[in-house]
Amino acid sequence: MSEFSLGQRWLSETETDLGLGVVTAVDGRQVSVMFPSTGETRMYAKSDAPLARFVLNEGQEATHADQWRFIVTEAKEHQGLAIYFGEREDSGEEVMVPESQLAHQIDTNPALTRFIAGQADRHDLYLLRMQGQQQLARWQQSPVAGLLGARVNLLAHQCYVASTVANRYHPRVMLADEVGLGKTIEAGMIIKRQHVTGRSQRILIAVPDSLRHQWLVEMKRRFALDFSVFDEARIREAQLDSDNPFSTEQLVIINNKILHDEQWHDALMGAEFDMLVVDEAHHLNDSTPGYEHFAQLAKAIPGLLLLTATPEQEGNEGHFKRLQLLDPDRFNDFSAFEEEQTHYRELADKATELQGEELDELLDEHGTGRVMFRNRRQNVGGFPARQFHPVKLPEPEDDMREPWWLGDPRVTWLIDHIKGNRDDKTLLICHSAKTVNELAEALRVLEGINAAVFHEGMSLLERDRAAEFFADDDNGSPILLCSEIGSEGRNFQFVHQLVLFDLPENPDLLEQRIGRLDRIGQTHDIAIYLPYTEDSDEGILLPWYHTMNAFEQCNPVGRRMYDDFSQQIKKALLSCQPLPKEVLQQSAELHQQLMSEVEAGRDKLQELNACRPEQAESVIAAIEESSDVSTLDEFMTTFWERFGIDIEELDENRVFVKPSEHMRVEAIPGLQEEGMTITFDRTTALNYEDIEFLSWDHPHVQEALN
């Protein structure tokens, strides 16, 4: 590169639209260039400025600042400045034009501009650009683009579901894996692949209020997706910038109550989202106020993902209604749907003999077809054992004391349990936020225990602080008190002690409670404690739950059991009388019968659809091959070096990168101004969740390629 001199004309290699610049200052290691056509000034490091010297050669055409053109016949240099002699095109007059008098705007075609300037890239930059083009083309053609950078273990059932659903043009499915199998991860992988392949650019996620922040963090941390949370205040603020507030962002998370809210219905309908994702979808039913608004939106948006671990929690008809949202043509007659369920056994036997398209056709014609994916824990495996510890307590001597917890033996037992297990965290779940707050008061007053609390009446910030306080090993609370709704969707794999302060009537709710701890990633056996008195509701419900081993193992038929025995249960609880022995016997027999049907029939069809091992393994193999970590590491390291980014190696799997004063461009999207620690290794990324996991999918890598 030539030495810089005042008055020289230079071109910006990275901002060609600025036109022809003039050197206005040369000071130490920096040079200032003013671009008259825009009035902007740039400062560059002299040693690595992305500038091309503009020099005309004999025979070239050029334009004077007064807009007349001339042909160069001779070029000379005087004190670092070029002087051109030539002939005007319009009059043939001989002219002398110092470079300072050249027109400020020239052809903005980057390649032509640089060619005119007689500039060629350094050979290493040319090779880097060639490699970038090749890797970008390779990534664009990959069948697993979008699945490469998920910060997850590559589990067969998750990879199969994600690949199968994400490859559909407008997927409309229910993700209904049993509790703890990672539906959110499957949804995130689907969203990421749909997004990077351009199939779904505008995505709306609707979740219970308590889960909005969790989804925001999961999408960012696991999938490098930047969603925006829209609450009522954010929506009204966005209205100031746009007629439709939901058009101001591409990726949006809302409270699912907004789906039913009439005041936002027209805006949601007009926002033209490509995909709608609804978590805890079992809460959706046509008795909910505003349900018709949600149904209209679900029909209008091309892609629809419904997530629920308990699809039949609200009954078989509610389950059918949700399937109808996904595919109204396939699920148009509830009576016919119920009739199909009586033939699952013979269909399952036939299905095991089929492969490929024949199997697909059978699944499409019967049961839930290919619109529902439900993996079961016993098929996936790798879960800890559950150890149930019922603790029978004496009846309170005086149940009229105020407050109630002064005479409740469960509170006394709980305090002793906390004191005896100070090295182990405990999660307690009960039905209501009111009980949570009263228990927290009891622990504080009676024993000075500062318990973390978590319920639906708290703000997102308050819940996050409570979760952090609980997770802190040094100064945190030994126990987290959760309400039923407040604990939905939250995962506590680092805890292995669960206290059930009361029991829900619905076995699906019990399974959800246990599933807060018993899920993929749990490394310990689960200890489940139930302190109870014989005459309490828990004492009445406990023998019924024992008939289905509901504490010791996952219960896939809990809802159907509840449908059959709910009346007897409500009667027993109302009268404070134990369930009759014949009812318990009937319950045990029905549970055995339903489990046999599950093994042989309906769930067998779902199992065949939910994960096909050979295809799952081929997806995992494709992800591992396409990840090509060594090539990615080499490419990004070279890119950082060539573009003036500082690199500090922390260990063999982690490096720290930070913008320097000598960047070839002002900024690179995805590279944080304060720097960031990154890894290309999946295991390292899982062990250090606060660092960036770079893959060919990652936004920073994509910007580097671009």
XYZ file of C-alpha atoms in Angstrom:
706
model
C 0.000 0.000 0.000
C 1.222 3.518 -0.853
C 2.216 6.014 1.801
C -0.612 8.359 2.760
C -0.322 12.048 1.803
C -2.700 14.940 2.278
C -4.994 15.387 -0.722
C -4.670 11.838 -2.065
C -7.820 10.105 -3.303
C -8.697 6.726 -1.803
C -11.630 4.287 -1.999
C -13.187 2.389 0.918
C -13.126 -1.322 0.145
C -15.948 -2.007 2.602
C -18.137 1.081 2.027
C -17.968 1.723 -1.718
C -21.144 3.836 -1.596
C -19.140 6.589 0.147
C -17.534 7.461 -3.184
C -14.036 8.833 -3.627
C -12.388 10.009 -0.422
C -9.630 12.529 0.191
C -6.936 12.240 2.865
C -7.386 15.146 5.313
C -5.014 14.161 8.130
C -2.135 11.762 8.712
C -1.281 11.466 12.385
C 0.975 8.793 13.838
C -0.633 5.404 13.242
C -3.930 6.833 11.973
C -5.213 8.420 8.801
C -8.404 10.475 8.324
C -10.308 10.305 5.044
C -13.206 12.630 4.189
C -15.764 11.523 1.605
C -17.168 14.716 0.003
C -20.176 13.048 -1.665
C -21.638 12.166 1.760
C -19.810 14.635 4.004
C -18.631 11.771 6.264
C -15.145 11.298 7.701
C -13.556 7.992 8.645
C -10.467 7.273 10.736
C -8.387 4.183 9.995
C -5.298 2.442 11.317
C -2.583 3.116 8.710
C -1.169 -0.398 8.984
C -4.356 -2.224 8.014
C -6.813 0.287 6.561
C -9.456 -1.213 4.218
C -8.640 1.421 1.582
C -7.652 1.232 -2.090
C -5.509 4.007 -3.680
C -7.364 5.473 -6.647
C -4.850 5.828 -9.499
C -5.699 6.364 -13.200
C -3.579 4.898 -15.979
C -3.005 5.994 -19.569
C -6.079 5.392 -21.750
C -8.613 5.381 -18.908
C -11.644 7.655 -18.847
C -12.210 9.904 -15.846
C -14.615 12.611 -14.660
C -13.734 16.107 -13.444
C -15.510 17.552 -10.396
C -17.365 19.863 -12.851
C -18.750 16.700 -14.516
C -16.875 16.874 -17.839
C -15.048 13.752 -18.913
C -11.510 13.311 -20.210
C -9.187 10.532 -21.402
C -5.854 10.180 -19.573
C -2.825 10.514 -21.873
C -0.149 10.748 -19.152
C 0.052 10.462 -15.353
C 2.748 12.034 -13.154
C 3.367 12.195 -9.407
C 4.401 15.275 -7.400
C 5.028 15.058 -3.629
C 2.845 11.964 -3.331
C -0.059 13.414 -5.355
C -1.111 12.309 -8.858
C -1.443 14.814 -11.716
C -3.262 13.678 -14.882
C -2.812 15.073 -18.390
C -5.506 14.288 -20.919
C -7.967 15.326 -23.598
C -11.566 16.462 -22.985
C -14.122 14.239 -24.690
C -16.510 17.092 -25.579
C -13.997 19.603 -27.061
C -10.697 17.770 -27.572
C -8.986 20.413 -25.405
C -5.788 19.347 -23.610
C -6.202 19.512 -19.846
C -4.216 19.040 -16.617
C -6.246 17.620 -13.696
C -4.777 17.211 -10.168
C -6.336 14.223 -8.415
C -7.928 16.615 -5.913
C -10.176 17.870 -8.762
C -11.591 14.452 -9.691
C -15.341 13.848 -9.278
C -16.323 12.521 -5.873
C -18.626 9.795 -7.162
C -17.451 6.935 -9.355
C -18.870 3.561 -10.358
C -20.004 1.847 -7.145
C -19.600 -1.690 -8.475
C -17.061 -2.948 -5.898
C -15.177 -5.256 -8.246
C -15.018 -2.662 -11.055
C -14.080 0.101 -8.615
C -11.165 -1.878 -7.274
C -10.145 -2.911 -10.771
C -10.077 0.744 -11.866
C -8.005 1.536 -8.831
C -5.547 -1.138 -9.851
C -6.010 -2.900 -6.544
C -5.976 -6.652 -5.918
C -6.501 -8.312 -2.544
C -3.731 -9.960 -0.680
C -3.503 -13.613 -1.598
C -4.469 -14.746 1.920
C -7.693 -12.699 1.794
C -8.534 -14.144 -1.602
C -8.074 -17.684 -0.245
C -10.202 -16.850 2.815
C -12.972 -15.502 0.592
C -12.863 -18.602 -1.587
C -13.057 -20.847 1.480
C -15.964 -18.796 2.822
C -17.898 -19.186 -0.428
C -17.303 -22.931 -0.461
C -18.345 -23.404 3.174
C -21.454 -21.246 2.742
C -22.540 -23.313 -0.268
C -21.850 -26.528 1.655
C -23.886 -25.321 4.641
C -26.799 -24.200 2.459
C -27.002 -27.674 0.915
C -26.781 -29.543 4.237
C -29.926 -31.515 5.187
C -29.263 -30.627 8.842
C -28.502 -26.899 8.538
C -30.035 -25.301 11.610
C -29.575 -28.414 13.737
C -25.779 -28.131 13.995
C -25.460 -25.544 16.738
C -28.080 -26.590 19.271
C -26.442 -26.593 22.709
C -27.830 -30.047 23.513
C -26.758 -33.654 23.696
C -27.626 -35.345 20.418
C -30.408 -37.670 21.600
C -32.021 -39.942 19.039
C -35.670 -39.143 19.749
C -35.109 -35.377 19.815
C -33.037 -35.329 16.620
C -35.577 -37.525 14.808
C -38.565 -35.383 15.778
C -36.721 -32.122 15.031
C -35.477 -33.249 11.616
C -38.769 -34.852 10.568
C -40.920 -31.868 11.533
C -38.484 -29.106 10.481
C -38.201 -30.546 6.965
C -41.928 -30.036 6.373
C -42.766 -26.837 4.563
C -45.465 -25.683 7.018
C -45.398 -28.148 9.931
C -48.564 -28.486 12.012
C -47.872 -30.971 14.796
C -48.288 -31.712 18.488
C -45.093 -32.396 20.445
C -46.366 -34.571 23.295
C -43.356 -36.447 24.681
C -43.813 -37.572 28.262
C -42.588 -35.272 31.013
C -38.832 -34.762 31.026
C -38.032 -35.812 27.442
C -37.257 -32.329 26.120
C -40.188 -30.938 24.117
C -38.768 -27.411 24.388
C -35.494 -28.618 22.884
C -37.342 -30.303 20.019
C -39.344 -27.127 19.410
C -36.178 -24.990 19.484
C -34.413 -27.216 16.962
C -37.453 -27.105 14.680
C -37.704 -23.310 14.984
C -33.987 -22.857 14.268
C -33.953 -25.011 11.127
C -37.183 -23.471 9.844
C -35.724 -20.016 10.464
C -32.285 -20.432 8.869
C -33.725 -22.193 5.810
C -36.181 -19.344 5.263
C -39.312 -21.465 5.676
C -40.402 -19.511 8.769
C -39.033 -16.003 9.159
C -41.713 -14.597 11.479
C -42.330 -16.771 14.540
C -44.702 -16.244 17.485
C -44.272 -18.241 20.711
C -47.147 -18.186 23.233
C -46.459 -19.556 26.717
C -47.849 -19.235 30.259
C -46.721 -16.017 31.911
C -44.377 -17.891 34.242
C -42.436 -19.357 31.304
C -41.856 -16.296 29.117
C -38.405 -15.495 30.456
C -37.394 -19.162 30.503
C -38.255 -19.509 26.810
C -36.415 -16.269 26.012
C -33.250 -17.543 27.712
C -33.529 -21.060 26.247
C -33.918 -19.773 22.684
C -30.871 -17.515 23.103
C -28.632 -19.850 25.090
C -29.376 -23.106 23.309
C -30.157 -21.937 19.776
C -28.671 -18.415 19.383
C -32.127 -17.049 18.525
C -32.911 -13.504 19.673
C -36.603 -13.352 20.572
C -38.366 -10.297 22.014
C -40.826 -10.610 24.914
C -44.022 -8.646 24.299
C -46.097 -7.899 27.380
C -48.934 -5.352 27.450
C -46.507 -2.451 28.037
C -44.197 -3.505 25.188
C -47.140 -3.924 22.812
C -48.434 -0.424 23.550
C -44.936 0.994 23.161
C -44.583 -0.739 19.782
C -47.866 0.840 18.667
C -46.053 4.188 18.657
C -43.736 2.918 15.903
C -46.136 0.880 13.807
C -49.823 0.465 13.039
C -49.361 -3.196 13.944
C -47.192 -3.612 17.067
C -46.471 -7.274 16.287
C -44.837 -6.273 12.989
C -41.985 -4.481 14.759
C -40.078 -7.716 15.486
C -39.588 -10.979 13.608
C -39.310 -13.313 16.619
C -41.830 -12.678 19.399
C -42.763 -14.321 22.734
C -46.105 -13.483 24.380
C -48.210 -14.606 27.314
C -50.690 -17.126 25.881
C -53.562 -15.120 27.377
C -52.920 -12.549 24.636
C -53.954 -15.209 22.100
C -57.471 -15.015 23.537
C -57.569 -11.240 24.055
C -60.020 -9.538 21.719
C -58.181 -6.202 21.740
C -55.071 -7.742 20.127
C -56.807 -10.254 17.853
C -56.867 -8.131 14.682
C -53.216 -7.147 15.129
C -52.132 -10.774 15.579
C -54.174 -11.840 12.549
C -52.618 -9.082 10.447
C -49.023 -9.631 11.567
C -48.505 -12.456 9.042
C -46.560 -14.823 11.271
C -45.224 -17.962 9.575
C -45.297 -20.161 12.681
C -47.157 -20.229 16.009
C -45.729 -22.231 18.931
C -47.945 -22.820 21.996
C -46.517 -24.326 25.196
C -48.644 -26.093 27.849
C -51.270 -26.572 25.149
C -53.398 -28.868 27.349
C -54.793 -25.677 28.929
C -56.435 -24.753 25.608
C -60.098 -25.686 25.432
C -63.214 -24.246 23.854
C -64.664 -23.298 27.244
C -61.924 -20.699 27.714
C -63.117 -17.111 27.069
C -61.766 -15.908 23.741
C -60.897 -19.418 22.538
C -62.446 -18.667 19.140
C -59.850 -15.913 18.630
C -57.045 -18.385 19.225
C -58.680 -20.956 16.911
C -58.914 -18.373 14.113
C -55.268 -17.408 14.565
C -54.154 -21.064 14.628
C -55.976 -21.605 11.345
C -54.543 -18.451 9.732
C -50.867 -19.076 10.575
C -49.356 -21.739 8.242
C -47.126 -23.474 10.828
C -48.392 -24.612 14.241
C -46.590 -26.418 17.072
C -48.567 -27.425 20.171
C -46.510 -28.617 23.161
C -47.943 -30.704 26.004
C -46.730 -33.642 28.071
C -50.292 -34.502 29.052
C -52.394 -34.221 25.873
C -55.454 -35.824 27.468
C -55.296 -33.967 30.798
C -58.535 -32.147 29.941
C -60.216 -35.278 28.592
C -60.351 -37.152 25.293
C -62.683 -34.636 23.669
C -60.337 -31.760 24.525
C -57.487 -33.769 23.031
C -59.499 -34.251 19.845
C -60.215 -30.499 19.652
C -56.489 -29.748 19.711
C -55.814 -32.327 17.018
C -58.585 -30.670 15.029
C -56.711 -27.353 15.235
C -53.746 -29.045 13.576
C -55.613 -30.888 10.831
C -59.374 -30.195 10.632
C -59.763 -32.362 7.528
C -58.262 -35.440 9.152
C -59.982 -34.925 12.528
C -63.529 -33.943 11.632
C -65.640 -36.461 13.584
C -65.144 -37.124 17.297
C -67.300 -40.289 17.264
C -65.239 -41.741 14.420
C -62.050 -40.838 16.282
C -63.236 -42.670 19.403
C -64.221 -45.689 17.304
C -60.713 -45.834 15.827
C -59.235 -46.172 19.287
C -60.935 -49.539 19.773
C -58.900 -51.006 16.886
C -55.396 -49.936 17.890
C -54.215 -53.415 18.861
C -54.777 -54.968 15.422
C -53.395 -51.861 13.710
C -50.255 -51.940 15.856
C -49.651 -55.592 14.953
C -49.966 -54.700 11.267
C -47.800 -51.604 11.590
C -44.787 -53.524 12.891
C -44.648 -55.401 9.579
C -44.583 -52.234 7.438
C -41.784 -49.890 6.428
C -41.364 -46.537 4.691
C -44.324 -45.115 2.779
C -46.620 -48.011 3.657
C -46.143 -47.274 7.351
C -46.631 -43.543 6.739
C -49.931 -44.223 4.985
C -51.180 -46.393 7.857
C -50.227 -43.732 10.433
C -51.947 -41.033 8.377
C -55.180 -42.986 8.156
C -55.441 -44.117 11.788
C -54.962 -42.729 15.269
C -53.203 -39.389 15.489
C -51.284 -39.938 12.251
C -48.165 -37.901 11.727
C -49.499 -34.788 13.468
C -48.547 -36.026 16.941
C -45.165 -37.115 18.282
C -45.159 -38.799 21.706
C -42.036 -40.494 22.952
C -42.230 -42.505 26.160
C -39.670 -42.594 28.924
C -39.449 -46.388 28.993
C -38.492 -46.397 25.307
C -35.958 -43.578 25.580
C -34.347 -44.866 28.796
C -31.605 -43.281 30.866
C -33.835 -42.005 33.672
C -33.093 -42.301 37.391
C -35.092 -44.478 39.761
C -37.895 -43.008 41.860
C -37.902 -43.783 45.572
C -41.179 -43.022 47.318
C -41.197 -42.274 51.054
C -44.702 -41.831 52.492
C -44.436 -40.367 55.994
C -47.502 -41.115 58.116
C -47.872 -38.553 60.897
C -50.088 -38.424 64.000
C -53.269 -36.429 63.807
C -52.933 -32.859 65.141
C -53.995 -32.470 68.765
C -55.740 -29.180 68.081
C -56.701 -28.407 64.485
C -58.349 -25.093 65.431
C -55.140 -23.174 66.149
C -54.396 -19.985 64.250
C -52.461 -19.773 62.082
C -53.102 -23.317 60.915
C -49.427 -24.233 60.592
C -48.865 -23.973 64.365
C -50.654 -27.287 64.827
C -49.887 -29.017 61.543
C -47.538 -32.029 61.995
C -46.445 -31.725 58.360
C -44.774 -28.403 59.142
C -42.912 -29.915 62.097
C -41.776 -32.804 59.896
C -40.696 -30.375 57.147
C -38.514 -28.387 59.524
C -36.836 -31.582 60.778
C -36.334 -32.721 57.168
C -34.617 -29.454 56.201
C -32.384 -29.519 59.281
C -31.428 -33.155 58.591
C -30.645 -32.573 54.897
C -28.791 -29.266 54.849
C -26.373 -30.503 52.190
C -29.203 -31.425 49.807
C -31.606 -29.013 48.156
C -35.332 -29.782 48.472
C -38.176 -28.796 46.163
C -41.644 -28.626 47.749
C -44.767 -28.402 45.593
C -48.281 -27.726 46.835
C -51.494 -26.685 45.156
C -51.835 -22.956 45.850
C -49.769 -19.790 46.082
C -51.555 -19.038 49.379
C -50.164 -22.201 50.969
C -46.696 -21.397 49.612
C -46.666 -17.980 51.272
C -48.032 -19.323 54.567
C -45.448 -22.116 54.632
C -42.670 -19.587 54.003
C -43.948 -17.587 56.988
C -44.070 -20.736 59.140
C -40.458 -21.678 58.340
C -39.279 -18.134 59.049
C -41.137 -17.759 62.347
C -40.601 -21.257 63.770
C -37.015 -21.943 62.692
C -35.590 -18.806 61.048
C -35.381 -20.521 57.649
C -35.441 -18.075 54.741
C -37.191 -20.180 52.114
C -37.243 -19.324 48.399
C -40.804 -19.096 47.078
C -42.086 -19.541 43.563
C -45.697 -19.018 42.504
C -47.899 -17.500 39.804
C -48.488 -14.288 41.746
C -44.839 -13.241 41.383
C -43.314 -11.256 38.538
C -40.828 -12.860 36.158
C -37.970 -10.973 37.819
C -39.066 -12.141 41.274
C -39.253 -15.759 40.082
C -35.814 -15.592 38.499
C -34.326 -14.161 41.678
C -36.023 -16.887 43.722
C -34.609 -19.581 41.411
C -31.111 -18.047 41.696
C -31.401 -17.831 45.491
C -32.390 -21.500 45.608
C -29.613 -22.616 43.239
C -26.836 -20.795 45.142
C -24.786 -23.487 46.903
C -23.045 -21.140 49.321
C -25.673 -18.677 50.523
C -28.871 -19.942 48.952
C -32.034 -21.360 50.473
C -32.100 -25.096 51.271
C -35.692 -25.316 50.007
C -37.849 -23.878 47.210
C -41.591 -23.688 47.881
C -43.598 -23.914 44.636
C -47.260 -23.718 43.768
C -48.818 -26.065 41.197
C -49.025 -23.525 38.386
C -45.882 -21.659 39.400
C -43.775 -24.798 38.942
C -45.101 -25.652 35.469
C -42.381 -25.812 32.872
C -39.546 -25.098 35.288
C -36.829 -27.723 35.499
C -34.716 -28.480 38.551
C -32.432 -31.341 37.497
C -29.856 -30.318 40.118
C -32.357 -31.247 42.867
C -33.194 -34.848 43.777
C -35.466 -34.425 46.816
C -39.151 -33.660 46.244
C -41.708 -33.002 48.987
C -45.392 -33.264 48.095
C -47.126 -31.124 50.709
C -50.494 -32.171 49.292
C -51.732 -34.404 46.469
C -53.651 -33.396 43.324
C -56.702 -35.449 42.369
C -55.538 -35.786 38.746
C -52.635 -38.242 38.204
C -51.407 -36.153 35.259
C -50.764 -33.268 37.647
C -48.857 -35.579 39.980
C -46.703 -36.696 37.044
C -46.014 -33.074 36.148
C -44.859 -32.394 39.697
C -42.446 -35.316 39.747
C -41.304 -34.374 36.250
C -39.764 -31.137 37.548
C -36.930 -33.333 38.860
C -37.260 -36.608 36.971
C -36.110 -35.598 33.500
C -33.221 -35.932 31.085
C -30.108 -34.522 32.753
C -30.960 -35.779 36.253
C -27.938 -37.620 37.644
C -29.396 -38.895 40.947
C -32.252 -41.130 41.958
C -35.325 -39.115 42.957
C -36.475 -39.209 46.593
C -40.189 -38.355 46.836
C -41.611 -37.544 50.287
C -45.291 -37.326 51.214
C -45.965 -36.241 54.813
C -49.626 -36.976 55.600
C -52.141 -37.884 58.268
C -54.534 -40.802 57.907
C -57.741 -38.773 57.865
C -56.453 -36.104 55.453
C -57.154 -35.839 51.723
C -53.678 -37.250 51.132
C -54.482 -40.249 53.333
C -57.591 -40.886 51.210
C -55.838 -40.436 47.832
C -52.655 -42.365 48.672
C -54.136 -45.915 48.409
C -55.683 -45.017 45.043
C -52.350 -43.774 43.700
C -50.732 -46.964 44.956
C -53.025 -49.026 42.675
C -51.224 -47.544 39.673
C -47.685 -47.217 41.103
C -47.969 -43.520 40.293
C -45.067 -42.443 42.500
C -42.552 -45.083 41.439
C -43.054 -44.945 37.649
C -44.415 -42.737 34.885
C -48.172 -43.157 34.468
C -49.291 -42.740 30.824
C -52.929 -43.656 31.591
C -53.483 -41.300 34.531
C -56.109 -39.188 32.820
C -58.183 -42.200 31.799
C -57.985 -43.537 35.336
C -59.224 -40.199 36.654
C -62.093 -40.116 34.152
C -63.340 -43.466 35.496
C -62.931 -42.800 39.228
C -63.273 -39.023 39.658
C -66.817 -39.262 41.050
C -65.882 -41.825 43.710
C -62.796 -39.783 44.625
C -64.719 -36.532 45.003
C -67.338 -38.298 47.125
C -64.686 -39.803 49.420
C -62.894 -36.465 49.855
C -66.144 -34.632 50.543
C -67.207 -37.169 53.203
C -63.662 -37.601 54.610
C -64.036 -41.371 54.209
C -61.531 -43.851 52.711
C -62.179 -45.220 49.245
C -63.964 -48.614 49.465
C -61.763 -51.668 48.947
C -63.793 -52.716 45.906
C -63.065 -49.339 44.263
C -59.342 -49.781 44.881
C -59.544 -53.314 43.453
C -61.375 -52.037 40.368
C -58.771 -49.310 39.990
C -55.879 -51.799 40.082
C -57.579 -54.024 37.513
C -58.401 -51.128 35.185
C -54.875 -49.786 35.415
C -53.433 -53.164 34.472
C -55.868 -53.424 31.563
C -55.096 -49.914 30.273
C -51.348 -50.457 30.530
C -51.707 -53.667 28.512
C -53.602 -51.744 25.853
C -50.931 -49.062 25.850
C -48.210 -51.614 25.288
C -50.083 -53.404 22.526
C -52.128 -50.746 20.841
C -52.490 -47.017 20.697
C -49.132 -46.000 22.138
C -47.422 -48.579 19.950
C -48.601 -46.630 16.910
C -47.406 -43.401 18.496
C -44.059 -44.996 19.306
C -43.574 -46.049 15.671
C -44.243 -42.494 14.572
C -42.295 -40.708 17.332
C -38.832 -42.136 16.666
C -37.478 -44.450 13.994
C -34.027 -45.476 15.232
C -32.288 -45.931 11.883
C -33.422 -42.534 10.626
C -32.555 -40.937 13.957
C -29.008 -42.284 13.825
C -28.577 -41.044 10.249
C -29.640 -37.544 11.370
C -27.111 -37.605 14.227
C -24.384 -38.833 11.859
C -25.213 -36.012 9.421
C -25.033 -33.425 12.223
C -21.655 -34.709 13.392
C -20.281 -34.815 9.834
C -21.633 -31.400 8.813
C -20.400 -29.790 12.034
C -16.796 -30.294 10.783
C -15.348 -28.672 13.884
C -11.706 -28.614 12.765
C -12.525 -26.822 9.490
C -14.772 -24.333 11.308
C -12.078 -23.650 13.914
C -9.481 -23.044 11.186
C -11.794 -20.800 9.150
C -12.903 -18.621 12.070
C -9.377 -18.292 13.466
C -8.139 -17.124 10.066
C -11.098 -14.787 9.721
C -10.474 -13.207 13.142
C -6.794 -12.718 12.372
C -7.405 -11.154 8.939
C -10.150 -8.823 10.204
C -8.218 -7.462 13.155
C -9.933 -9.336 15.993
C -7.830 -10.138 19.065
C -7.686 -13.824 20.045
C -6.604 -15.204 23.402
C -6.440 -18.976 23.856
C -7.815 -19.940 27.283
C -7.406 -23.715 26.984
C -7.588 -26.344 24.250
C -11.347 -25.892 23.819
C -11.971 -22.229 24.719
C -10.765 -18.918 23.271
C -11.574 -15.297 24.052
C -12.137 -12.971 21.087
C -12.524 -9.204 21.202
C -12.676 -6.345 18.657
C -9.394 -4.445 18.374
C -8.439 -0.935 17.298
C -7.351 -2.293 13.925
C -10.572 -3.852 12.637
C -10.963 -4.002 8.865
C -14.629 -3.074 9.377
C -16.303 -0.992 12.099
C -18.244 -3.897 13.615
C -19.178 -7.515 12.958
C -22.691 -8.587 14.040
C -22.620 -11.332 16.621
C -19.246 -10.206 18.032
C -19.842 -8.491 21.365
C -18.040 -5.180 21.883
C -16.683 -6.302 25.276
C -15.533 -9.590 23.744
C -16.771 -13.119 24.345
C -15.539 -16.563 25.255
C -16.318 -19.143 22.593
C -15.939 -22.855 21.958
C -16.428 -25.117 18.974
C -16.767 -28.194 21.186
C -20.281 -29.409 22.097
C -19.241 -31.000 25.405
C -17.477 -27.829 26.522
C -20.547 -25.788 25.553
C -22.748 -28.010 27.713
C -20.366 -27.689 30.670
C -20.006 -23.888 30.379
C -23.406 -22.434 29.589
C -22.166 -18.825 29.774
C -19.922 -19.129 26.696
C -20.854 -19.001 23.002
C -21.095 -22.317 21.142
C -20.001 -21.639 17.564
C -21.214 -23.774 14.683
C -21.856 -23.111 11.007
C -25.398 -22.144 12.159
C -24.271 -19.442 14.601
C -25.109 -15.827 13.618
C -21.497 -14.679 14.092
C -20.197 -17.433 11.802
C -22.898 -16.636 9.244
C -21.853 -12.969 9.301
C -18.233 -14.016 8.822
C -19.216 -16.080 5.776
C -21.280 -13.227 4.365
